PDB file of C-alpha atoms in Angstrom:
ATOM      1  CA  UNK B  29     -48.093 -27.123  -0.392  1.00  0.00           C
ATOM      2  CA  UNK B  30     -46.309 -29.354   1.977  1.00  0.00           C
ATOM      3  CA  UNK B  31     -43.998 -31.389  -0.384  1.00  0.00           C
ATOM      4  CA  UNK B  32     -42.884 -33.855   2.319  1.00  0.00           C
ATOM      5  CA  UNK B  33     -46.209 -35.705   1.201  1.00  0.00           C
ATOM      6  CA  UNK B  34     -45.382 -35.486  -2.275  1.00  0.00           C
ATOM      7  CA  UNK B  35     -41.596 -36.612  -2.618  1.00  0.00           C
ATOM      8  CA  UNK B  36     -42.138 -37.165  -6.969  1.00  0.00           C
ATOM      9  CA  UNK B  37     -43.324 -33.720  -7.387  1.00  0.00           C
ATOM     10  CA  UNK B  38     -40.392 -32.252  -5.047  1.00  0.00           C
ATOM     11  CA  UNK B  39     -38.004 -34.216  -7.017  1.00  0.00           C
ATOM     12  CA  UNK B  40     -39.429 -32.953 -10.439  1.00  0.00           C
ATOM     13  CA  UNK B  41     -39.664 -29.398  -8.966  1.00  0.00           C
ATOM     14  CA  UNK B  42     -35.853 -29.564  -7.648  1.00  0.00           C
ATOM     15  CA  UNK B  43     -34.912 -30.933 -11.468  1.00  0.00           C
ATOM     16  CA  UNK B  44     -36.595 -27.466 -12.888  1.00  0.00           C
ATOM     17  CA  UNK B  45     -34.944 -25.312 -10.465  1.00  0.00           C
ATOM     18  CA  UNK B  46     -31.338 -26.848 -10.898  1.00  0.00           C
ATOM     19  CA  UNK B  47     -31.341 -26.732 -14.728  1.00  0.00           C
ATOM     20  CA  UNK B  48     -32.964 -23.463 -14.905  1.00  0.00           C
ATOM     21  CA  UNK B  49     -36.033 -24.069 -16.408  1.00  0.00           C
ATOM     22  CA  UNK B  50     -38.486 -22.515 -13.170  1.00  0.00           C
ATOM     23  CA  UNK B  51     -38.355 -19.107 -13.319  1.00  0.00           C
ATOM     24  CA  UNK B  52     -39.964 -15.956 -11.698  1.00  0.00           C
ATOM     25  CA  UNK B  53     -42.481 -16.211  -9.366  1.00  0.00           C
ATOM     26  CA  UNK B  54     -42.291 -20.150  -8.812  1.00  0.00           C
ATOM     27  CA  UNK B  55     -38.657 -19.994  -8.896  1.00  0.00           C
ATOM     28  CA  UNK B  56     -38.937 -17.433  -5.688  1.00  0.00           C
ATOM     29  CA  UNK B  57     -42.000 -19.512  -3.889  1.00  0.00           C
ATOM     30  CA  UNK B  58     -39.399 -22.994  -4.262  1.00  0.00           C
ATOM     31  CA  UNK B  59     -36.515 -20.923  -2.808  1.00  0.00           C
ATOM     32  CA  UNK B  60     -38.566 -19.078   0.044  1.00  0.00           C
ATOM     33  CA  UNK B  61     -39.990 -23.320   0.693  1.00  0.00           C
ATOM     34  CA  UNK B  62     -36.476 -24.881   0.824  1.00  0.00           C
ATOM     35  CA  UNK B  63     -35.087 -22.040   3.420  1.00  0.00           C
ATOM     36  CA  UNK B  64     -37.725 -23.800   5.417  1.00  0.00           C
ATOM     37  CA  UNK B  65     -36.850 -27.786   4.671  1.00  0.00           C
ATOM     38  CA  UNK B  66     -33.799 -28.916   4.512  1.00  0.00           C
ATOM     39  CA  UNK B  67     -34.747 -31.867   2.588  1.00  0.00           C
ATOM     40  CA  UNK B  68     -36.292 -29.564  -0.064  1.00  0.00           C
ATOM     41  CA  UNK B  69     -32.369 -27.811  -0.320  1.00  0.00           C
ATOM     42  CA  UNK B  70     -30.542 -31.525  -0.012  1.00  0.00           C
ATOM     43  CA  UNK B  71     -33.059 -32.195  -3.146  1.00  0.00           C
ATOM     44  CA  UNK B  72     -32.222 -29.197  -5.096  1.00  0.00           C
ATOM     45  CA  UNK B  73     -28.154 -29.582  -4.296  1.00  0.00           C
ATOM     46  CA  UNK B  74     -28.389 -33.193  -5.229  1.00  0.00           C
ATOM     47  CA  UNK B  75     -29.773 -32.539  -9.000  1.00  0.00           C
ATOM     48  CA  UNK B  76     -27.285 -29.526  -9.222  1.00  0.00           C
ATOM     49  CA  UNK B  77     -24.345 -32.173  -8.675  1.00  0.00           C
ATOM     50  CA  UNK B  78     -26.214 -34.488 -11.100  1.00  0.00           C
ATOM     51  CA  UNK B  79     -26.674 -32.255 -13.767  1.00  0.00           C
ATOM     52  CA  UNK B  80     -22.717 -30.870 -12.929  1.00  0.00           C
ATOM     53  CA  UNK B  81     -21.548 -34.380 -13.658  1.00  0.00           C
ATOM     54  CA  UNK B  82     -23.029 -34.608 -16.585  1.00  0.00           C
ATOM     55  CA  UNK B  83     -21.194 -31.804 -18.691  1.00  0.00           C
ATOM     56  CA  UNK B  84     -18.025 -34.402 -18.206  1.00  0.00           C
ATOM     57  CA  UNK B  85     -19.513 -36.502 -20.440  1.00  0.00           C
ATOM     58  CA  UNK B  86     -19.583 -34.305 -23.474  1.00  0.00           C
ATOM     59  CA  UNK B  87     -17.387 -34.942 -26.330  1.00  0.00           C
ATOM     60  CA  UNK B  88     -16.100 -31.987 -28.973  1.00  0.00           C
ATOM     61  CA  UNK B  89     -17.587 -32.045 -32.172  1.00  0.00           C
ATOM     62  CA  UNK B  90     -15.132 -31.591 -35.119  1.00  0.00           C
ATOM     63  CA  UNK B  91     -16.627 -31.223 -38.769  1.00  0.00           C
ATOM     64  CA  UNK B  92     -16.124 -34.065 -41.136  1.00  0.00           C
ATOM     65  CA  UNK B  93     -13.857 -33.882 -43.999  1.00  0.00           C
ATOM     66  CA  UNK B  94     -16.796 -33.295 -46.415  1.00  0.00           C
ATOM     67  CA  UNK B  95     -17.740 -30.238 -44.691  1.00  0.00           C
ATOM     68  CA  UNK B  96     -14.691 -28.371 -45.682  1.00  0.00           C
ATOM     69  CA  UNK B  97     -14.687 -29.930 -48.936  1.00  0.00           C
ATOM     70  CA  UNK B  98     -18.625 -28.498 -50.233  1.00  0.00           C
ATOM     71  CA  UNK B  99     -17.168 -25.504 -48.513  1.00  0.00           C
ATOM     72  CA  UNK B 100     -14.206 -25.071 -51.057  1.00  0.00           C
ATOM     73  CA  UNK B 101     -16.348 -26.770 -54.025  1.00  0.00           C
ATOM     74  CA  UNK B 102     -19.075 -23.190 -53.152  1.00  0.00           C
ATOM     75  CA  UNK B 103     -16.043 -21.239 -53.309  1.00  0.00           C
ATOM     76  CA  UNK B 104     -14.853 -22.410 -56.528  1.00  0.00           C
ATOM     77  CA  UNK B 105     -18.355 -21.910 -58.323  1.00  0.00           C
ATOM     78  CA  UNK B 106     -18.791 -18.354 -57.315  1.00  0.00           C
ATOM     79  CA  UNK B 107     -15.426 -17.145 -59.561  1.00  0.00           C
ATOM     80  CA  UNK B 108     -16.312 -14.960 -62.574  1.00  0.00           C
ATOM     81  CA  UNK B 109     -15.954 -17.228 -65.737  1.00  0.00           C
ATOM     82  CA  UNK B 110     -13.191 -15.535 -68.126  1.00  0.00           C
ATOM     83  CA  UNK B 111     -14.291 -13.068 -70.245  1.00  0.00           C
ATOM     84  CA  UNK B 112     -14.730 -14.868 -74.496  1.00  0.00           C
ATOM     85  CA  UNK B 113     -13.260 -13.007 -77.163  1.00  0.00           C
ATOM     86  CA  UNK B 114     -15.318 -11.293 -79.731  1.00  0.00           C
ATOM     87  CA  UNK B 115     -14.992 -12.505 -83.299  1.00  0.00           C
ATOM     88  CA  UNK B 116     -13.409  -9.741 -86.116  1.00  0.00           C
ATOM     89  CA  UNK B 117     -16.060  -8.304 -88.889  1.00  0.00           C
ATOM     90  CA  UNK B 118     -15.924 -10.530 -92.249  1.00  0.00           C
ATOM     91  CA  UNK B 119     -17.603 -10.567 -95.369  1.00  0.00           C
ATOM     92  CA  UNK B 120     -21.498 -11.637 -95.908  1.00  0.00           C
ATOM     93  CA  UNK B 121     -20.598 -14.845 -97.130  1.00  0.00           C
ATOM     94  CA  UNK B 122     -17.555 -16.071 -95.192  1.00  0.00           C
ATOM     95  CA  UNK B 123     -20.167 -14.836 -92.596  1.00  0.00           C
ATOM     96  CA  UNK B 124     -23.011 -16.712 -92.969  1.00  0.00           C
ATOM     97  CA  UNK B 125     -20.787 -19.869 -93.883  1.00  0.00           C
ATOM     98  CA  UNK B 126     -19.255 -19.243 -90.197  1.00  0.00           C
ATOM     99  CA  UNK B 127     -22.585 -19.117 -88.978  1.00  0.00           C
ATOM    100  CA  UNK B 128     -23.271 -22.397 -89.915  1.00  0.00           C
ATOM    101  CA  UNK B 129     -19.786 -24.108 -89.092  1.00  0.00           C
ATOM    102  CA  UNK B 130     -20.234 -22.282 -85.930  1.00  0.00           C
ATOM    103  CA  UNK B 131     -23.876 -23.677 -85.960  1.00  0.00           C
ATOM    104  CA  UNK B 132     -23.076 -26.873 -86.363  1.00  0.00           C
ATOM    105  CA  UNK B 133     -19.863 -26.971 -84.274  1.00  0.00           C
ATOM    106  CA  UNK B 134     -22.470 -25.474 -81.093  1.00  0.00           C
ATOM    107  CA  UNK B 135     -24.976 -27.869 -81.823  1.00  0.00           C
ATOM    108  CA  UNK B 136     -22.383 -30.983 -81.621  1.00  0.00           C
ATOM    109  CA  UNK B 137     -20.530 -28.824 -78.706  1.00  0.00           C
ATOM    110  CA  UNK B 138     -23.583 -29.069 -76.464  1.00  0.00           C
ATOM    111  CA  UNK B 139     -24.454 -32.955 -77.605  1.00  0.00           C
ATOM    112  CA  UNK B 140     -20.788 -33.205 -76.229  1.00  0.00           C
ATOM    113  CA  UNK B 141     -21.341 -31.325 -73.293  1.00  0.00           C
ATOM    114  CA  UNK B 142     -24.279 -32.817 -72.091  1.00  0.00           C
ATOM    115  CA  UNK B 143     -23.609 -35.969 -72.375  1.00  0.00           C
ATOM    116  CA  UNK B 144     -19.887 -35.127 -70.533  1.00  0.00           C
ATOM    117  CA  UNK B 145     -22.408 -33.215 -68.378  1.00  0.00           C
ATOM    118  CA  UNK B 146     -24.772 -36.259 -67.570  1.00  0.00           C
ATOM    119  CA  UNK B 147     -21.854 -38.319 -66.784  1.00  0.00           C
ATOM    120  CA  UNK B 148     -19.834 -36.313 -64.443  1.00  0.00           C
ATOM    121  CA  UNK B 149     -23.214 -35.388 -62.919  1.00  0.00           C
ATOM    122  CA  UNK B 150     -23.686 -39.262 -62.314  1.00  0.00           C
ATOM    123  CA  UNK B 151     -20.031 -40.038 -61.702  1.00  0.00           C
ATOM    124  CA  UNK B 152     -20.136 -37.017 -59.315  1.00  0.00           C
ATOM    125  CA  UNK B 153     -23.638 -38.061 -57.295  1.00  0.00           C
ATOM    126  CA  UNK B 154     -22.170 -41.424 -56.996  1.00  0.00           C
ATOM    127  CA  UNK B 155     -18.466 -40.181 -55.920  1.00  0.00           C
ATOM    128  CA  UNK B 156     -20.991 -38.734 -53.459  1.00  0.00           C
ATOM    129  CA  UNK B 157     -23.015 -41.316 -52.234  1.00  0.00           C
ATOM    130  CA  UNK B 158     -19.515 -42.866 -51.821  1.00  0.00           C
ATOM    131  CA  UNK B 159     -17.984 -40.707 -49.497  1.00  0.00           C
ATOM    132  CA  UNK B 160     -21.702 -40.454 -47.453  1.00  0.00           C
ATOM    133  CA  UNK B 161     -21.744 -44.159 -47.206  1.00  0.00           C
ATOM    134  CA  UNK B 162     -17.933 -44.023 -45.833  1.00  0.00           C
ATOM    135  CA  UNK B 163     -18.926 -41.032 -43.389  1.00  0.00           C
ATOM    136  CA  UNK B 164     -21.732 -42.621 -42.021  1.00  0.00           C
ATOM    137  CA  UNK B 165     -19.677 -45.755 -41.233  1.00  0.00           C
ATOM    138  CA  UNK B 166     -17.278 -43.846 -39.784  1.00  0.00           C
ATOM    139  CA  UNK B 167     -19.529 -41.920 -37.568  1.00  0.00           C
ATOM    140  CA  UNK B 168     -21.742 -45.417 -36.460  1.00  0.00           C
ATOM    141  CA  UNK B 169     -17.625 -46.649 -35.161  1.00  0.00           C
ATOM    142  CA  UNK B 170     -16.812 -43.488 -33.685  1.00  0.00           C
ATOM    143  CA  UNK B 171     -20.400 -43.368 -31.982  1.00  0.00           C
ATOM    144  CA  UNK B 172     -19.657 -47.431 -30.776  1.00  0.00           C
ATOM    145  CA  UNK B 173     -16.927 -46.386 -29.494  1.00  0.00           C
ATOM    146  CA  UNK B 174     -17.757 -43.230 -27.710  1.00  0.00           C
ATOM    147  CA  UNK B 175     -20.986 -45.587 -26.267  1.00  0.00           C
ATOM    148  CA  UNK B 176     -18.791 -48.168 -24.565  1.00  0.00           C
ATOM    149  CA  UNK B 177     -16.987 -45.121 -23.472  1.00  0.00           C
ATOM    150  CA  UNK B 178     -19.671 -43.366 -21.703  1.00  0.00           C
ATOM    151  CA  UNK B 179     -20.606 -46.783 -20.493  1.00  0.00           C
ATOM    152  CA  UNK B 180     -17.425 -47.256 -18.702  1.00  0.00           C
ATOM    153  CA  UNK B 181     -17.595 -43.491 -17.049  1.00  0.00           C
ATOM    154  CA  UNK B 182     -21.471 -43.554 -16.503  1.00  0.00           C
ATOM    155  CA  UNK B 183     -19.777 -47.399 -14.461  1.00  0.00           C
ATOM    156  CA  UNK B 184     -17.745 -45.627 -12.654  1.00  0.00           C
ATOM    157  CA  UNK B 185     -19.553 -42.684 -11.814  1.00  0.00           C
ATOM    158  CA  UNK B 186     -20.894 -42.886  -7.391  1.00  0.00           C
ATOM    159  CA  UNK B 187     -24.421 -43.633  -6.935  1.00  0.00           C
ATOM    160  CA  UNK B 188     -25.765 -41.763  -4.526  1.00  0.00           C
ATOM    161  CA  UNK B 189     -27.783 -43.513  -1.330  1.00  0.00           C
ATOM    162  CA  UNK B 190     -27.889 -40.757   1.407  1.00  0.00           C
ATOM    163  CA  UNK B 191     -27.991 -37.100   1.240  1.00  0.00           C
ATOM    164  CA  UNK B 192     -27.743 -34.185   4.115  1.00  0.00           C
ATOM    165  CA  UNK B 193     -27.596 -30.761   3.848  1.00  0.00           C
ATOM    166  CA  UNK B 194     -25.654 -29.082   6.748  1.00  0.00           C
ATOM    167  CA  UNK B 195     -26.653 -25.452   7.577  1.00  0.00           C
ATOM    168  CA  UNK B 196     -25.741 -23.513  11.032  1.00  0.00           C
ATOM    169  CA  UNK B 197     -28.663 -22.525  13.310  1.00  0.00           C
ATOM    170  CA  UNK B 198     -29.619 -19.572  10.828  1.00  0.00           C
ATOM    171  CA  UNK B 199     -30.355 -22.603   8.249  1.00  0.00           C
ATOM    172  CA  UNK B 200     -27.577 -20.985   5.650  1.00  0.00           C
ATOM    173  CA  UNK B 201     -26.210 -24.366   3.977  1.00  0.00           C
ATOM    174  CA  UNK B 202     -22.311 -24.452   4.137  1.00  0.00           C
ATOM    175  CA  UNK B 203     -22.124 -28.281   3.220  1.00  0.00           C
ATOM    176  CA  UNK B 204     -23.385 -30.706   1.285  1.00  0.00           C
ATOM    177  CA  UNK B 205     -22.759 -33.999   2.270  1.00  0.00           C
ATOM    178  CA  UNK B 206     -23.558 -37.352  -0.255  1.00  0.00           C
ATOM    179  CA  UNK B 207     -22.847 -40.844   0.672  1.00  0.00           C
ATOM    180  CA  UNK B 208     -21.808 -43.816  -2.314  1.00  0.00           C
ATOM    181  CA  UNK B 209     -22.692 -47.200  -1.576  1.00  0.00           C
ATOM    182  CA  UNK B 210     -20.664 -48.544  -4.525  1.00  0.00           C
ATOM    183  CA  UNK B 211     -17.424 -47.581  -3.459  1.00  0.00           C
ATOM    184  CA  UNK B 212     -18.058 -46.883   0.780  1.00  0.00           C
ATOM    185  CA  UNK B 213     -17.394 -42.855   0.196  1.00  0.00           C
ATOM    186  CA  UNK B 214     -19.094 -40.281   2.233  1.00  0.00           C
ATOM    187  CA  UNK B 215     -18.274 -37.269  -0.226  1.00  0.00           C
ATOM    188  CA  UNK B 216     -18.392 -33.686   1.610  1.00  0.00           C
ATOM    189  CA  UNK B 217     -18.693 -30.359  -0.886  1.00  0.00           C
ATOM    190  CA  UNK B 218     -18.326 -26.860   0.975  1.00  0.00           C
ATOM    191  CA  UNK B 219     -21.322 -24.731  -0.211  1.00  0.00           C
ATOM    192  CA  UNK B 220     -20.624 -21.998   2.202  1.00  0.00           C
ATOM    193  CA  UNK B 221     -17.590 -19.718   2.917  1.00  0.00           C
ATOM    194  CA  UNK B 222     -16.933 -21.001   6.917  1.00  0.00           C
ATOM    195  CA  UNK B 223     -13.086 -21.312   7.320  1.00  0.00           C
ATOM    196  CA  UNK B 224     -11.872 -22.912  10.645  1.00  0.00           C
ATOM    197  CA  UNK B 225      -8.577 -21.185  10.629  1.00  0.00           C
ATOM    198  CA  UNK B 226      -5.387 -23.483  10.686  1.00  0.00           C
ATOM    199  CA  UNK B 227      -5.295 -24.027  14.674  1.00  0.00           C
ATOM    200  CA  UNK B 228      -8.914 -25.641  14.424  1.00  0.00           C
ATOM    201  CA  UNK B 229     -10.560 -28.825  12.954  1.00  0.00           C
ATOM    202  CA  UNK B 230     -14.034 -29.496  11.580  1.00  0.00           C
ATOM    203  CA  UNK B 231     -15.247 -33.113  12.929  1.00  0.00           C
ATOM    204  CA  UNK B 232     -17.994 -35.225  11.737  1.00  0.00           C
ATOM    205  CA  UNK B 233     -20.302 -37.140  13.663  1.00  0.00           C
ATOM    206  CA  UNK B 234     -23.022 -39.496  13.401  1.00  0.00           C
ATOM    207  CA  UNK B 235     -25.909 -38.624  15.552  1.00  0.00           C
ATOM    208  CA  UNK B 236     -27.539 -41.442  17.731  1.00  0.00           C
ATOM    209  CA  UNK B 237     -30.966 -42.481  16.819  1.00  0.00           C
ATOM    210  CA  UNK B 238     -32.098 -42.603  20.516  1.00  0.00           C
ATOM    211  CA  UNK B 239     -31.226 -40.161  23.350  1.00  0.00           C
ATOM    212  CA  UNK B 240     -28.967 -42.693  25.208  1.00  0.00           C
ATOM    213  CA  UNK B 241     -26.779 -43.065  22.451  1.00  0.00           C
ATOM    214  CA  UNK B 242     -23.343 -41.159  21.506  1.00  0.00           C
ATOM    215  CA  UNK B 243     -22.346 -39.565  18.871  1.00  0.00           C
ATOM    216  CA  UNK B 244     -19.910 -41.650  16.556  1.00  0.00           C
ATOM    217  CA  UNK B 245     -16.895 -39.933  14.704  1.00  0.00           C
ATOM    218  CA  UNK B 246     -17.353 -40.434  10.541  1.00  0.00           C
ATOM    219  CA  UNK B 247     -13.501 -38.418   9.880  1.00  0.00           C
ATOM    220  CA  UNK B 248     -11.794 -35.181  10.577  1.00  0.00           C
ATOM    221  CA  UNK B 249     -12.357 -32.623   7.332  1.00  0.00           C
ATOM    222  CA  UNK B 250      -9.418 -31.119   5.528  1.00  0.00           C
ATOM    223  CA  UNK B 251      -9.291 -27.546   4.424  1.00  0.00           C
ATOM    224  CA  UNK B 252     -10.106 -28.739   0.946  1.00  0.00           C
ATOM    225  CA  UNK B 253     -13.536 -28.091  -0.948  1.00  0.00           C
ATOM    226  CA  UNK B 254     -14.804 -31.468  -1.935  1.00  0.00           C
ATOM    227  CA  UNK B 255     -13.832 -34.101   1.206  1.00  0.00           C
ATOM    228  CA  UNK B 256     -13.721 -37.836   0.454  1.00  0.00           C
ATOM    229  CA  UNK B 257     -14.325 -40.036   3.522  1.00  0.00           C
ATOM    230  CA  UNK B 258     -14.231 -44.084   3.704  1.00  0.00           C
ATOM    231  CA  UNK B 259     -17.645 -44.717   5.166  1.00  0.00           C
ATOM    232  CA  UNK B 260     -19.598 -48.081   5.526  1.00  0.00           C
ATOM    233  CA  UNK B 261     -23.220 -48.337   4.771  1.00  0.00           C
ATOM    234  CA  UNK B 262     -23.638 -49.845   8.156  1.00  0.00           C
ATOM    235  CA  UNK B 263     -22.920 -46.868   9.639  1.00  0.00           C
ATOM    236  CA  UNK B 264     -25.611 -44.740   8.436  1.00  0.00           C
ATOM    237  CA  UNK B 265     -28.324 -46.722   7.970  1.00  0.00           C
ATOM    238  CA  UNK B 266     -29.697 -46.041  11.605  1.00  0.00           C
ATOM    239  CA  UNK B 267     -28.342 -42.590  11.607  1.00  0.00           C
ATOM    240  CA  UNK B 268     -31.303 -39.633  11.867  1.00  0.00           C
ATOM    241  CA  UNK B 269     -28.984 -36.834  11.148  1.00  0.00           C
ATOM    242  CA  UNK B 270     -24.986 -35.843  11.009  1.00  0.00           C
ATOM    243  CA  UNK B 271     -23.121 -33.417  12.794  1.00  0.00           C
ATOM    244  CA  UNK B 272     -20.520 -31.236  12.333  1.00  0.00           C
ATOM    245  CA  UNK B 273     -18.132 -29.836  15.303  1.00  0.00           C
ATOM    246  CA  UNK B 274     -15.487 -27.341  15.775  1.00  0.00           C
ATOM    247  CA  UNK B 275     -12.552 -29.077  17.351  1.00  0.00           C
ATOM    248  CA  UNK B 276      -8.825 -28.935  18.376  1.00  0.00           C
ATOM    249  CA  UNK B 277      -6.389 -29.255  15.248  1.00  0.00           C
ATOM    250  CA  UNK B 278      -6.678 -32.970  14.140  1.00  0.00           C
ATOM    251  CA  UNK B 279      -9.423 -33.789  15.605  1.00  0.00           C
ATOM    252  CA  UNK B 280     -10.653 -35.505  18.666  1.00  0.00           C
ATOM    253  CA  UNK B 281     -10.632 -39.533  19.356  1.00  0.00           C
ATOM    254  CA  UNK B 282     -13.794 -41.100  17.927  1.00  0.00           C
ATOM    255  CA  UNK B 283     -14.411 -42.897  21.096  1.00  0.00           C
ATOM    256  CA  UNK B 284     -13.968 -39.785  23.330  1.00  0.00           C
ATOM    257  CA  UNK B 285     -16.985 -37.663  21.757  1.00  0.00           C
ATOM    258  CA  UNK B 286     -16.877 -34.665  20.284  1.00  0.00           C
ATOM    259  CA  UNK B 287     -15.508 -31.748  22.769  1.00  0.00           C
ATOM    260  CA  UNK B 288     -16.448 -28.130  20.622  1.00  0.00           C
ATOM    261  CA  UNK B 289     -19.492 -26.477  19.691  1.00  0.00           C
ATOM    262  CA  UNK B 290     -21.840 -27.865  17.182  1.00  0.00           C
ATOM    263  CA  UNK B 291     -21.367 -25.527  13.819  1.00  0.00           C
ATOM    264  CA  UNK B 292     -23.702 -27.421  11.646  1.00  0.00           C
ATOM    265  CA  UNK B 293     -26.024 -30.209  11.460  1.00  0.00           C
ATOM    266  CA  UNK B 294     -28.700 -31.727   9.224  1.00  0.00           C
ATOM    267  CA  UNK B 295     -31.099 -34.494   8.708  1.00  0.00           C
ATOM    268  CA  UNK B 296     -29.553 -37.335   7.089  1.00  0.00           C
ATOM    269  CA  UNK B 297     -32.258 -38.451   3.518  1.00  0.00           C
ATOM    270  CA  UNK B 298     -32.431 -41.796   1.923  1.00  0.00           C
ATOM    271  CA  UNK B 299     -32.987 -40.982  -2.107  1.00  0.00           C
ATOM    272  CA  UNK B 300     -35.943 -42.127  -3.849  1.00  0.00           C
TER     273      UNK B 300
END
């Protein structure tokens, strides 16, 4: 299937293979396709990062107070009730006038204790309705609050406008490159293990949409994995693809061109 004609099901397909859910043999068939398209791999890298930024969003669950509280109230039922002392032998008739004192003192015993029962039974349900009323209030604030939260972060958080995957002429992908329109940053992630050595500088260029054009410097790369690059949305709109070239420590002058060999390079995607 040729998914440049179906850019929704490449995007859905690229989800399943970042978060893990494709597996076996249509796992293998989407990675043997995006050795082949480099769109297919910028696709693919771009829903890893998503799905990367979202685990910075989580928040650590800690259990309620009444968790540990029906824990110790189960712990406290489950002890052996002490042991009640056996009456001595008496006589027939001081026995069977015990028997009915005793009788009598049972019967009112267990009037008493049921309605002590019933009480703290409806004392204790509505202790407990209590304490879930004051939970659940507690938990819609601390919810509110972790909401406007996540609102400010999810705010703050780079959209994502353009997308290129840089490979060398073998097509292996050493780096991913993303640019935010929000805040003019053309964000560079090494996904390969390419190291220039500390006499050399990695350059990178815009390439010219028509053969008379020149290529136009976008920043000299530091040694660092992620890159961060002030970029303006001018600046790529009319670019077809970005460049990157092995140059002289620091880098070349933007308007002198680039002077090294071309490492990697990579069609430059507008997201859906």
């Amino acid at each position: 299937m040729n998914f440049s004609n179906h850019p929704e099901l490449a995007d859905r397909i690229a989800a399943a293979y970042a978060i893990g859910t494709l597996r076996g043999g249509a796992r293998r068939r989407f990675e043997s396709m995006a050795r082949q398209s480099p769109a297919l791999r910028a696709t693919a890298l771009l829903w890893q990062e998503r799905f990367a930024a979202m685990t910075e969003l989580q928040r650590i669950e800690v259990p309620g107070d009444n968790v540990w509280k029906r824990i110790s109230n189960q712990i406290a039922a489950q002890r052996p009730l002490a042991a009640i002392p056996v009456a001595p032998v008496v006589s027939d008739v001081v026995a069977s006038a015990l028997r009915w004192w005793r009788g009598a003192a049972m019967a009112g015993g267990m009037v008493a204790a049921a309605v002590t029962g019933v009480a703290f039974y409806l004392g204790g349900e509505v202790a407990e309705r209590e304490q879930q009323m004051a939970q659940l209030d507690r938990t819609r604030s601390t919810l509110s609050q972790q909401n406007i939260q996540l609102a400010s972060e999810l705010q703050g958080k780079p959209e994502i406008q353009y997308v290129a995957v840089l490979a060398d002429d073998k097509s292996s992908a050493t780096m991913l490159v993303t640019f935010d329109p929000k805040h003019n940053t053309l964000t560079l992630k090494r996904v390969g293990t390419y190291d220039e050595g500390p006499e050399k500088s990695l350059q990178l260029w815009a390439l010219p949409s028509s053969p008379s054009g020149a290529p136009r410097s976008l920043g000299v790369l530091s040694g660092n994995p992620v890159i961060k690059l002030a970029a303006m949305q001018t600046q790529l709109k009319e670019t077809p693809a970005l460049a990157i070239t092995l140059e002289p420590r620091g880098g070349v002058p933007a308007d002198s061109g680039p002077t090294g060999p071309v490492l990697f390079k990579g069609a430059l995607l507008q997201t859906p």
